[in-house]
Coordinates of C-alpha atoms and ligand atoms in Angstrom, one line a residue:
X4 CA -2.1 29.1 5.8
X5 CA 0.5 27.1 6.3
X6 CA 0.7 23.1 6.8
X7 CA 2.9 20.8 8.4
X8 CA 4.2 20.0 5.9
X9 CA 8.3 20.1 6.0
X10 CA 9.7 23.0 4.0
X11 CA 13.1 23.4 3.1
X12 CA 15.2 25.2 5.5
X13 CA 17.4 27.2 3.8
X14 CA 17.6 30.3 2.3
X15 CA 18.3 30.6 -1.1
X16 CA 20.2 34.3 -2.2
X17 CA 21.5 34.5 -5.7
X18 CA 23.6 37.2 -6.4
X19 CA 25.3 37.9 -9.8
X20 CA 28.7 38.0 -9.6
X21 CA 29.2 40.6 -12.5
X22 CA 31.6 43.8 -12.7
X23 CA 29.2 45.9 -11.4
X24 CA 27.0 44.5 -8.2
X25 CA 23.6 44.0 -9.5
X26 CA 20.9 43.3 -7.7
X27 CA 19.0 39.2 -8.3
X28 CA 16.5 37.5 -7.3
X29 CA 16.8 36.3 -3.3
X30 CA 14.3 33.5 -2.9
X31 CA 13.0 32.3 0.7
X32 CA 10.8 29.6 0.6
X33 CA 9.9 29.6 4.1
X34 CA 8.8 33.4 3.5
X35 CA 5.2 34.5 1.6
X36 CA 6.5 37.6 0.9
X37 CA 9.9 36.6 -0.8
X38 CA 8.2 34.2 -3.1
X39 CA 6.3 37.4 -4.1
X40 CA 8.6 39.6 -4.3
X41 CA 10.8 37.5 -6.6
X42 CA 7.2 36.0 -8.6
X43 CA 6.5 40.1 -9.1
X44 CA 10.5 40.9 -10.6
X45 CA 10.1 38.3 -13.0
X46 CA 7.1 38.9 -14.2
X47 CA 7.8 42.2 -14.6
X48 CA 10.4 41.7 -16.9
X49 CA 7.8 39.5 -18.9
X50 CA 5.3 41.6 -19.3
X51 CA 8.5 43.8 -20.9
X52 CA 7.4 41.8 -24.3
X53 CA 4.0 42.9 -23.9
X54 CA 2.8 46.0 -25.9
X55 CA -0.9 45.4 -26.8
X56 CA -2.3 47.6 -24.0
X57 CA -0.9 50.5 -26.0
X58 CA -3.1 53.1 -27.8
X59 CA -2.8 51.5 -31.6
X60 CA -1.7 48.3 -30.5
X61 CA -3.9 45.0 -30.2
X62 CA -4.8 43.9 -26.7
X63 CA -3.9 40.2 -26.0
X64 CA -1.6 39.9 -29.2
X65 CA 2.2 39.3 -28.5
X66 CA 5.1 40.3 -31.2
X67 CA 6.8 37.6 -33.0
X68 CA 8.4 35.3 -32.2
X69 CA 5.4 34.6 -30.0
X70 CA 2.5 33.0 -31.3
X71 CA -1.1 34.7 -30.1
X72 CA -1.9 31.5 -28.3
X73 CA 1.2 31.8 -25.9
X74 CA -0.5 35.3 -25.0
X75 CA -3.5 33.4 -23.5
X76 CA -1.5 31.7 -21.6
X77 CA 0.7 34.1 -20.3
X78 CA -2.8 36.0 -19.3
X79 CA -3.3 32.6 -17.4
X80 CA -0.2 33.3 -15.6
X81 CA -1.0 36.9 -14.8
X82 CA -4.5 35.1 -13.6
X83 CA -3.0 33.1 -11.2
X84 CA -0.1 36.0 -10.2
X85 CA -3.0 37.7 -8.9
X86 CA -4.8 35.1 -7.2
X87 CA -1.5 34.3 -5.4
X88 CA 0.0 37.4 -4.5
X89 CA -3.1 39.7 -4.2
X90 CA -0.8 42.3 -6.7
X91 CA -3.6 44.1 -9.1
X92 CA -0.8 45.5 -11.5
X93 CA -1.5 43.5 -14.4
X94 CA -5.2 42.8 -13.5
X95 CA -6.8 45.7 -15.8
X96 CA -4.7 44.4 -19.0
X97 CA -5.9 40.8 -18.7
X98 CA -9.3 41.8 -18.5
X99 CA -9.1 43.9 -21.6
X100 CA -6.8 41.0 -23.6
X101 CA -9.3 38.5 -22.9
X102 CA -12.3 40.3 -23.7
X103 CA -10.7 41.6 -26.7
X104 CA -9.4 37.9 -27.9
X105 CA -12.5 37.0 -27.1
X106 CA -14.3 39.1 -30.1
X107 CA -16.4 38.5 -32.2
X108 CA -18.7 35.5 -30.8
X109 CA -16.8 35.2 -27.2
X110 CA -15.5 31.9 -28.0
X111 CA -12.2 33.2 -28.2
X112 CA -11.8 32.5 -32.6
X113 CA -10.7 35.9 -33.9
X114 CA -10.8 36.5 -37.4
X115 CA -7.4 37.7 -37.2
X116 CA -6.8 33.9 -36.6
X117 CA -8.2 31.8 -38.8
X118 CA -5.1 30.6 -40.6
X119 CA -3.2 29.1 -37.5
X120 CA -5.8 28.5 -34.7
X121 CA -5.9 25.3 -33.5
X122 CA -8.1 23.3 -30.8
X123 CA -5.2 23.5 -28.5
X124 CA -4.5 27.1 -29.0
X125 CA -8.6 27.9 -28.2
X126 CA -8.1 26.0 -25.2
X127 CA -5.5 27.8 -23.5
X128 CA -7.0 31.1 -23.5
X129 CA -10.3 28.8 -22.3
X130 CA -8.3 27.4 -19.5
X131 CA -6.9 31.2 -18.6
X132 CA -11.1 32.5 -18.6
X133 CA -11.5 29.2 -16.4
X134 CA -8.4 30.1 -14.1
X135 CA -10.4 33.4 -13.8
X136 CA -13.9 31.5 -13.0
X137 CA -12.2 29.5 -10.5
X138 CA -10.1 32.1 -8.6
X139 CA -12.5 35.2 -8.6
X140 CA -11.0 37.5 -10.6
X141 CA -12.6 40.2 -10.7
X142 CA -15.8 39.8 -13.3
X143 CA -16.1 42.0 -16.5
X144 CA -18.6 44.6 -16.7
X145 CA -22.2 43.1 -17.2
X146 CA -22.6 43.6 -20.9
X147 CA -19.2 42.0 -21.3
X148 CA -18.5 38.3 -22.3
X149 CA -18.3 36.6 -18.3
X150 CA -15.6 34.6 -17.4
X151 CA -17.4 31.2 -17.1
X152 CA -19.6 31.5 -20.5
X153 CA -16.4 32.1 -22.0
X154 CA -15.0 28.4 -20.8
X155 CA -18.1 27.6 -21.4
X156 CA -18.0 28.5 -25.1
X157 CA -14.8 27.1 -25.7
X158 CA -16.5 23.8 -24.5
X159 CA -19.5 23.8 -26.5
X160 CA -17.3 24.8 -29.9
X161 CA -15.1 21.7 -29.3
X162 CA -17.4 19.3 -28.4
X163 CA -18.9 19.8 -31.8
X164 CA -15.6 19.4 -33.6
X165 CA -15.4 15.7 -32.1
X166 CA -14.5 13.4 -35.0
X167 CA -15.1 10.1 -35.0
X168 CA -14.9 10.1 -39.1
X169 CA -11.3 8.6 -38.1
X170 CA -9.1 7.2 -35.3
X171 CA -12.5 6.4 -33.5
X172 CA -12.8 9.9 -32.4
X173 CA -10.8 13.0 -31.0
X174 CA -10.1 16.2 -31.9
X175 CA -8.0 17.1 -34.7
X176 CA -4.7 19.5 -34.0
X177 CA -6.2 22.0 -36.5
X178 CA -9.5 23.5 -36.9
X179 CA -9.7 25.1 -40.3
X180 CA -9.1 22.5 -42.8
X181 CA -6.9 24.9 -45.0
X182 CA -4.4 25.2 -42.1
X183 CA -1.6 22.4 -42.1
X184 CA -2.1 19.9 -39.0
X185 CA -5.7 19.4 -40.1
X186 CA -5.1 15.4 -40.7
X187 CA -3.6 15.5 -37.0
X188 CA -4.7 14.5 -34.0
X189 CA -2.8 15.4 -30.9
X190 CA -2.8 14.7 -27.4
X191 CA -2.9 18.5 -25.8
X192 CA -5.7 19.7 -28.0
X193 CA -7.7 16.7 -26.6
X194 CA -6.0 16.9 -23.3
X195 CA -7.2 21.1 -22.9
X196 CA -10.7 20.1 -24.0
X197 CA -10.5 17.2 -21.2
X198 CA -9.1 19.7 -18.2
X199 CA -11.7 22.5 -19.6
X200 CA -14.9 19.9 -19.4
X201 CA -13.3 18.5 -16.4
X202 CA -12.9 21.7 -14.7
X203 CA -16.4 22.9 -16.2
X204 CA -17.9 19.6 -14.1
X205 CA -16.3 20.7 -10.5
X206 CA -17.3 24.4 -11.0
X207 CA -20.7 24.2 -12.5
X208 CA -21.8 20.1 -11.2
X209 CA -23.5 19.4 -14.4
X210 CA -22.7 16.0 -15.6
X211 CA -22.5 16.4 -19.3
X212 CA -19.1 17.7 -19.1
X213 CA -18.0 15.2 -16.8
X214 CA -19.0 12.6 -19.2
X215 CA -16.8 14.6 -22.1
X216 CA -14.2 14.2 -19.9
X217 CA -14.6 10.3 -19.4
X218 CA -15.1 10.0 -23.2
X219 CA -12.0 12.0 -23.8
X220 CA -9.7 9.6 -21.4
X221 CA -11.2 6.6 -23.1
X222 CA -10.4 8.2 -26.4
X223 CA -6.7 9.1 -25.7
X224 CA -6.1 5.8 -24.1
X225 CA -7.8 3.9 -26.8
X226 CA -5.6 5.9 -29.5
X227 CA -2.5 5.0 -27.6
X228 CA -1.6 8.5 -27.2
X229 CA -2.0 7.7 -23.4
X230 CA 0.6 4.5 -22.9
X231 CA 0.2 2.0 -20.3
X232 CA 2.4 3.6 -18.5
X233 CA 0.9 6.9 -18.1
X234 CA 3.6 8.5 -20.4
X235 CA 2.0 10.7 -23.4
X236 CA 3.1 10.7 -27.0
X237 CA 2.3 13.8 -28.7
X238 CA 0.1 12.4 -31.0
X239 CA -0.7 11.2 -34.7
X240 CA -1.3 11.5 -38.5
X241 CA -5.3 10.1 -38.9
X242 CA -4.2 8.7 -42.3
X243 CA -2.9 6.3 -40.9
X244 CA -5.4 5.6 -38.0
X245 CA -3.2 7.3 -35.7
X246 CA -1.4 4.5 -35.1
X247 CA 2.3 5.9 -36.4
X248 CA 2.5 7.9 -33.5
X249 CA 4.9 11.0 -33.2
X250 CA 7.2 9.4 -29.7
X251 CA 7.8 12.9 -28.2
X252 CA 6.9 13.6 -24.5
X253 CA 6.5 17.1 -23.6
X254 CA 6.3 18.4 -19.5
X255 CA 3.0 19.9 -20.6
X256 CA 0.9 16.5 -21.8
X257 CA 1.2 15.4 -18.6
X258 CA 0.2 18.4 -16.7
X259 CA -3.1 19.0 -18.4
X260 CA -4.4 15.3 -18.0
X261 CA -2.7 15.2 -14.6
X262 CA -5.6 18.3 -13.4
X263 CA -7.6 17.1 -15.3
X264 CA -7.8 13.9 -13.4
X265 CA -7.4 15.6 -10.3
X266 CA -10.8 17.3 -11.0
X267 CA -12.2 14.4 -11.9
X268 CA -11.0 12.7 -8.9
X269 CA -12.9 15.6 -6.9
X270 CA -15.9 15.8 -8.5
X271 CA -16.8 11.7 -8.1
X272 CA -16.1 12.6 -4.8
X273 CA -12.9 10.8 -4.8
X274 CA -13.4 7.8 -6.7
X275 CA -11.2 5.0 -7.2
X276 CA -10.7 5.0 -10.3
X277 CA -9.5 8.7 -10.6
X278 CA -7.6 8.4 -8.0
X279 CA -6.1 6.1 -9.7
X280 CA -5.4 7.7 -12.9
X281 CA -4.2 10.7 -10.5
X282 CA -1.3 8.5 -8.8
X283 CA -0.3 7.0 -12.3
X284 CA 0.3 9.8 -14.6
X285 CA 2.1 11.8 -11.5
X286 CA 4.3 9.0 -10.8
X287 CA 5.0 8.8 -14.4
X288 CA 6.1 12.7 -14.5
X289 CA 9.4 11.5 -12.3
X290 CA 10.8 10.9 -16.1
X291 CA 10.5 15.0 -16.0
X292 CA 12.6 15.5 -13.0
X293 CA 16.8 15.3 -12.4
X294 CA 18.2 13.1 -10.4
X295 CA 21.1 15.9 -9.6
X296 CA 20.3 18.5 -8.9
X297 CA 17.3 16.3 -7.1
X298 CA 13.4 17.0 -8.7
X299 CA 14.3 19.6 -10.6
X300 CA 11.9 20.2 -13.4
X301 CA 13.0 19.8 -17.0
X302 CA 12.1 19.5 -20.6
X303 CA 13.8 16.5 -21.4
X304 CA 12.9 15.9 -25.3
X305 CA 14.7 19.5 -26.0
X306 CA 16.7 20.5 -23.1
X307 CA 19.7 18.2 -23.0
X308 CA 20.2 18.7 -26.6
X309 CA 19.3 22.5 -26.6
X310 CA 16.9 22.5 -29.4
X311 CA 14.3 23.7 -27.2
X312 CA 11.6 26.1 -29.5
X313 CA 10.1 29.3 -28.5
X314 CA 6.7 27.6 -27.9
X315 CA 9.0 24.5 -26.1
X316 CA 10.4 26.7 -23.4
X317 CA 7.0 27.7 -22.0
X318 CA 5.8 24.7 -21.1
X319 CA 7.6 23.9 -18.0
X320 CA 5.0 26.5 -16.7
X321 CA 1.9 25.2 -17.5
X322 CA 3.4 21.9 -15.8
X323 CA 4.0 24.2 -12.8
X324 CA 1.1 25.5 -12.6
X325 CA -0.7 22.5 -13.2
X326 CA 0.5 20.3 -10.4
X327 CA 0.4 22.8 -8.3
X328 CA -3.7 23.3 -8.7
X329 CA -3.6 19.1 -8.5
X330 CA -2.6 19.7 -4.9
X331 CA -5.7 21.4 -4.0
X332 CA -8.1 18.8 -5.9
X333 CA -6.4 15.8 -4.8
X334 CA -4.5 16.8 -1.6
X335 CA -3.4 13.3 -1.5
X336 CA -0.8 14.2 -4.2
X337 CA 1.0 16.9 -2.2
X338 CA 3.3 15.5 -0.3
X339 CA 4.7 14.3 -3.9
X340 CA 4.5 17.5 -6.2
X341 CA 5.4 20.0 -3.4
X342 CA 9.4 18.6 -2.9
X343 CA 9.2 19.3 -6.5
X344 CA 7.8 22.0 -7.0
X345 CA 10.1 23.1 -4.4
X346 CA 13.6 22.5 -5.7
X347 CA 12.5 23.7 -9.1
X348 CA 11.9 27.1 -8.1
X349 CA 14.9 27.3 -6.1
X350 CA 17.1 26.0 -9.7
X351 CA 15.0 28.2 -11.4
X352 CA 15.6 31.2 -9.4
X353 CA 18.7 30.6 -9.4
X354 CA 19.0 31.1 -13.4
X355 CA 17.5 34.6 -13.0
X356 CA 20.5 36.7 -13.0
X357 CA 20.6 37.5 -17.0
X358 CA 19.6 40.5 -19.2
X359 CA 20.2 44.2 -18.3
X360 CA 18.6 44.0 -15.0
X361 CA 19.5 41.5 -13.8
X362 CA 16.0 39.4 -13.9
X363 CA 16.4 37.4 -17.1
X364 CA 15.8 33.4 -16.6
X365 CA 17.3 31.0 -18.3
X366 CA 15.7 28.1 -20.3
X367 CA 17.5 25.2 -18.5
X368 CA 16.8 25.1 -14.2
X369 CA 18.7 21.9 -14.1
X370 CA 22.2 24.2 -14.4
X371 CA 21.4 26.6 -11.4
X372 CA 22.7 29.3 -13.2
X373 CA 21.6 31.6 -16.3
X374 CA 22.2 29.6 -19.7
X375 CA 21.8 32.8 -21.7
X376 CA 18.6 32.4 -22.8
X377 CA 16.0 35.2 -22.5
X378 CA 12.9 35.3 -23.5
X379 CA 8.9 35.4 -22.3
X380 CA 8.6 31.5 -22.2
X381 CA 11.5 31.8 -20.0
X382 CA 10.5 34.2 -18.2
X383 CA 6.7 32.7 -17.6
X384 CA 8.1 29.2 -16.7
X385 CA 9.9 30.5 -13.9
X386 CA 7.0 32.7 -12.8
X387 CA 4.9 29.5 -12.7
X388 CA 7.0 27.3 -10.3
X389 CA 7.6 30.3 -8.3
X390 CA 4.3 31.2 -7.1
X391 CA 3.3 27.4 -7.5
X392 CA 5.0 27.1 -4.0
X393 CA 2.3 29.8 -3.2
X394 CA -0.4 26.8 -3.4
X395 CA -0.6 26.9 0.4
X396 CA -1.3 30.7 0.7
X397 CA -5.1 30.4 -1.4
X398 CA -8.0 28.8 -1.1
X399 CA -9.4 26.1 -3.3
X400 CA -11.0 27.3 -6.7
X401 CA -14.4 28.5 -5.9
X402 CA -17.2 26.9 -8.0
X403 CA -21.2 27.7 -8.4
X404 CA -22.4 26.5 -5.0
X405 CA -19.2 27.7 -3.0
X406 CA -18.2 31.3 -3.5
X407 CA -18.3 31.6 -7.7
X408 CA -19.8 34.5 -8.7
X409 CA -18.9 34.3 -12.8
X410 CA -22.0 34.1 -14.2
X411 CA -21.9 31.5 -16.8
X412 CA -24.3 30.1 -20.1
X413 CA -24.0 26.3 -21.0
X414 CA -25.3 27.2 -24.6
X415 CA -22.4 29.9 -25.0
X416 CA -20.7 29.5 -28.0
X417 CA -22.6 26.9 -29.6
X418 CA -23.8 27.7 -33.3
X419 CA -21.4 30.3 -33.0
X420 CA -18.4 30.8 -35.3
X421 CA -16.3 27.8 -35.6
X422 CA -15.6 28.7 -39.3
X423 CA -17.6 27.0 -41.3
X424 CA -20.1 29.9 -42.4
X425 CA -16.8 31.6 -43.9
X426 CA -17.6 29.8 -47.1
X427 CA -14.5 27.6 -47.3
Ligands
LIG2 C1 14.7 46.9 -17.2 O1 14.3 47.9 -16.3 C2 13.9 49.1 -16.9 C3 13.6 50.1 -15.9 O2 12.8 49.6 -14.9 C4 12.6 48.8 -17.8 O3 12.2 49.9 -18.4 C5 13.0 47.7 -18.8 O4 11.8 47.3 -19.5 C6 13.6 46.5 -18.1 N1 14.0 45.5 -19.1 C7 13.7 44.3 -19.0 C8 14.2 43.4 -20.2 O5 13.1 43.8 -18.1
LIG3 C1 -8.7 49.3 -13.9 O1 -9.9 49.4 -14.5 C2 -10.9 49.9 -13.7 C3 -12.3 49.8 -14.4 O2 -12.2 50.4 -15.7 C4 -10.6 51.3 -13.3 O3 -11.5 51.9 -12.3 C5 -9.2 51.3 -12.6 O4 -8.8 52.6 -12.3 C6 -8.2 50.6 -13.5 N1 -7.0 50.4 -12.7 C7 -5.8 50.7 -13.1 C8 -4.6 50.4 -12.2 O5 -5.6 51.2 -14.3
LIG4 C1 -7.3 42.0 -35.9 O1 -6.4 42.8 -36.7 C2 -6.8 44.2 -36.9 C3 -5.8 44.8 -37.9 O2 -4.5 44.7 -37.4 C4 -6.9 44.9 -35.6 O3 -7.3 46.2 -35.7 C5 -7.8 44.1 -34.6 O4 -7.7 44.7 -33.3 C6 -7.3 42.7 -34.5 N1 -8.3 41.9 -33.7 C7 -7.9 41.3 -32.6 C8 -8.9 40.5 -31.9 O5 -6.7 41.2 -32.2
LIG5 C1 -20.6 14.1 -4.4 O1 -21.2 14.4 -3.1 C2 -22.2 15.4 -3.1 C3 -22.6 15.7 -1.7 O2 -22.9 14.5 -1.1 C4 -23.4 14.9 -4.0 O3 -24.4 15.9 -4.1 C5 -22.9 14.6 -5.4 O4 -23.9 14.1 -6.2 C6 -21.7 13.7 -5.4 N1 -21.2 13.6 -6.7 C7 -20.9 12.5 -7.4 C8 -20.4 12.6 -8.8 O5 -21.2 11.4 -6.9
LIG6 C1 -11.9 18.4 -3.3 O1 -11.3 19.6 -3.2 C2 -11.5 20.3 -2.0 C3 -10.9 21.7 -2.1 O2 -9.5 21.6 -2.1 C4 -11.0 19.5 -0.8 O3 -11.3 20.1 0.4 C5 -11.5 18.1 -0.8 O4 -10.9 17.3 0.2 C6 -11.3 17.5 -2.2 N1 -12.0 16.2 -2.2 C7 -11.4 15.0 -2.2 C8 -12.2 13.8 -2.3 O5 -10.2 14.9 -2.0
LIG7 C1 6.2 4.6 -11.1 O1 6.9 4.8 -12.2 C2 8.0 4.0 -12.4 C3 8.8 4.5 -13.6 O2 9.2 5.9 -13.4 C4 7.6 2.6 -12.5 O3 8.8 1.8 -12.6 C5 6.8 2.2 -11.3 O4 6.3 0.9 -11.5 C6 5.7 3.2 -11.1 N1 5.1 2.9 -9.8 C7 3.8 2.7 -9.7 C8 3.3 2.5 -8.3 O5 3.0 2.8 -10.6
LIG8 C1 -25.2 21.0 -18.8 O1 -24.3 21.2 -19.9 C2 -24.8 20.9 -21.2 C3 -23.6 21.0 -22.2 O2 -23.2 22.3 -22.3 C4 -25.9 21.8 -21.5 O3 -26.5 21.4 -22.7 C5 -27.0 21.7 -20.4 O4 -28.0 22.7 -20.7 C6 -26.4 21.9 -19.1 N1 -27.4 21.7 -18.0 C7 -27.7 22.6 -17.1 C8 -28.7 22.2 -16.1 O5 -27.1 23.7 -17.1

């Protein structure tokens, strides 16, 4: 399906000018099947760092330096890959990494985990078994965990962690109070347990999660992790009331309140007041974007100074992929992500032209050519914005009365462990 909507005209061919004439990524805009074809070569050199499906190996785990929940993430990707291109390849290994992630009380907290897992690293393998709800991937066998009770679980064991003990409420960064991060409370572990319940509320209509999701906006824009502006600060210490908060801006903040609100914008119905919030925090992403090269997507607290961390050069493609499932919530917002979108993947295809084949992305889309950076967040931000510009090509997210067939359980995970009966 295509809409009127202007694309750009030309054609984008990158071709690495090395000794020996390799072949890069070409990149057509106007064309379904380039933006697959180049989407499929780069994540095939992702899944390169990816050895869990191997007899001996653990499913869904990722070797250093990437932390395990990174690996939900990039199963996020691999979610959406599918959904957009229609390419199985990696469908069978998803499945297994979630389901095995998933273990032992499919809520997605491992044992293996206990001594880093935080609410915000829970949630993104949540949002990857939502992704999955949403776009009909194909449903685990019967007497497996179902993608929809597994979003659903990840609800139900956050909801209980809510803490109004201190800064009026929130969740904390950390779950297990042994881990450091325990005293603080940040704005992506509230803001996946906001997108989850908000996403929850447009797939399943029950109300209670919609009202999470309205308590969890008040929240963050009562702490001040939300400014008046619509900018997010990453959060704050809850010694000190989380007032002395921690400036930095990351891409991703804003991408998962921005769909976030866009669900919530669709489930009222399009109400005012989400529409609103919609508009505001997507007018405040522009800080995100160059002014030349023009839109291009970038991670301005590390990028400019090249301090960028592993985790850090990943989240240009949850941003991606975020604004690019706003479009279909609140298609009023298209006309303004889409130019973006656009030029991004265009930079960022551009930077592909690295590593022994030739496929290797660079960190920084903003120089149009590879930086010498390699690595899976590279390689997974890149994938995002490219088949973002798929958005077009698939329907809207299916929910329970329109074409979802995950079966779900609101009481999943509740009671379930979130640690406590360890006998810390
Ligand atoms: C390069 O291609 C070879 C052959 O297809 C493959 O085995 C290898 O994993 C690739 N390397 C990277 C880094 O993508
Ligand atoms: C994926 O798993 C299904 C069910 O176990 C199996 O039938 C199918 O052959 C597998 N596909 C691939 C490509 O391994
Ligand atoms: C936890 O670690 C053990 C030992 O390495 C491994 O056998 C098991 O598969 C891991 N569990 C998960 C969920 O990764
Ligand atoms: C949205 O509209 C539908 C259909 O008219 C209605 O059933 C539903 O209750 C409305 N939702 C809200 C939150 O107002
Ligand atoms: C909600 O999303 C659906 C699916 O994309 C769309 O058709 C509908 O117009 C949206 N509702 C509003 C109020 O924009
Ligand atoms: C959009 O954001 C800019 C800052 O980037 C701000 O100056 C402007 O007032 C905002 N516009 C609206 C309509 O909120
Ligand atoms: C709605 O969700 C809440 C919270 O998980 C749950 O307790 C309740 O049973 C759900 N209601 C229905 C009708 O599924």
């Amino acid at each position: 399906m295509w809409s009127n909507i202007q694309r750009p005209g030309q054609v984008i061919s990158t071709i690495l000018l090395a000794t020996q004439a390799v072949h890069a990524i070409d990149l057509n805009l106007n064309n379904p099947d380039s933006i697959k074809s180049a989407a499929k070569a780069v994540a095939t050199e992702m899944m390169s760092y990816y050895t869990g499906y191997r007899p001996g190996d653990n499913p869904g785990n990722l070797p250093d330096p990437y932390f395990w929940w990174e690996a939900g993430a990039m199963f996020g990707a691999l979610i959406d890959y599918w959904a957009y291109t229609g390419d199985s390849t990696w469908n069978n290994m998803t499945t297994q990494a979630l389901l095995w992630q998933a273990s032992p009380d499919a809520n997605f907290m491992p044992k293996n985990q206990t001594m880093t897992e935080g609410n915000d690293d829970q949630a993104f393998w949540g949002m990857a078994a939502m992704s999955a709800a949403e776009r009909n991937f194909p449903n685990p066998p019967a007497d497996q965990p179902q993608w929809l009770a597994l979003a659903q679980a990840v609800f139900n064991s956050q909801a209980v962690r809510w803490d109004p003990t201190t800064c009026g409420g929130g969740l904390r960064w950390q779950i297990f109070t042994w881990n450091k991060g325990y005293g603080y409370k940040n704005t992506i572990s509230n803001g996946g347990f906001f997108n989850i319940a908000s996403r929850l509320a447009k797939y399943t209509g029950n109300k209670t999660y919609a009202d999470w999701a309205d308590k969890t906006w008040q929240w963050t824009a009562d702490v001040g992790f939300l400014t008046p502006e619509y900018r997010f600060w990453d959060g704050a210490d809850d010694t000190t009331d989380c007032k002395n908060y921690n400036l930095i801006e990351w891409t991703y903040n804003s991408g998962v309140y921005l769909l976030g609100a866009a669900n919530m914008y669709n489930f009222t119905n399009g109400s005012d007041i989400w529409r609103d919030r919609t508009l505001q925090i997507l007018n405040a992403t522009n800080v995100f974007f160059s002014t030349e090269p023009e839109n291009v997507m970038y991670e301005r607290a590390c990028e400019p100074v090249g301090t960028c961390q592993v985790d850090q050069k990943s989240f240009k493609a949850y941003f991606a992929r975020w604004m690019a499932a706003t479009t279909q919530m609140a298609p009023f917002t298209y006309d303004t992500i889409m130019p973006r979108l656009q030029a991004s993947a265009i930079a960022a295809a551009k930077t592909c032209t690295g590593g022994p084949n030739g496929t290797s992305c660079g960190v920084k889309w903003t120089d149009q050519k590879w930086d010498g950076s390699r690595g899976l967040g590279e390689q997974m931000s890149a994938l995002e914005v490219l088949q973002s510009n798929l958005i077009q090509e698939v329907a809207p997210p299916v929910t329970d009365a329109n074409g979802g067939t995950s079966i779900g359980n609101p009481a999943a995970g509740s009671g379930s462990n979130d640690g406590l009966e360890l006998g810390y």
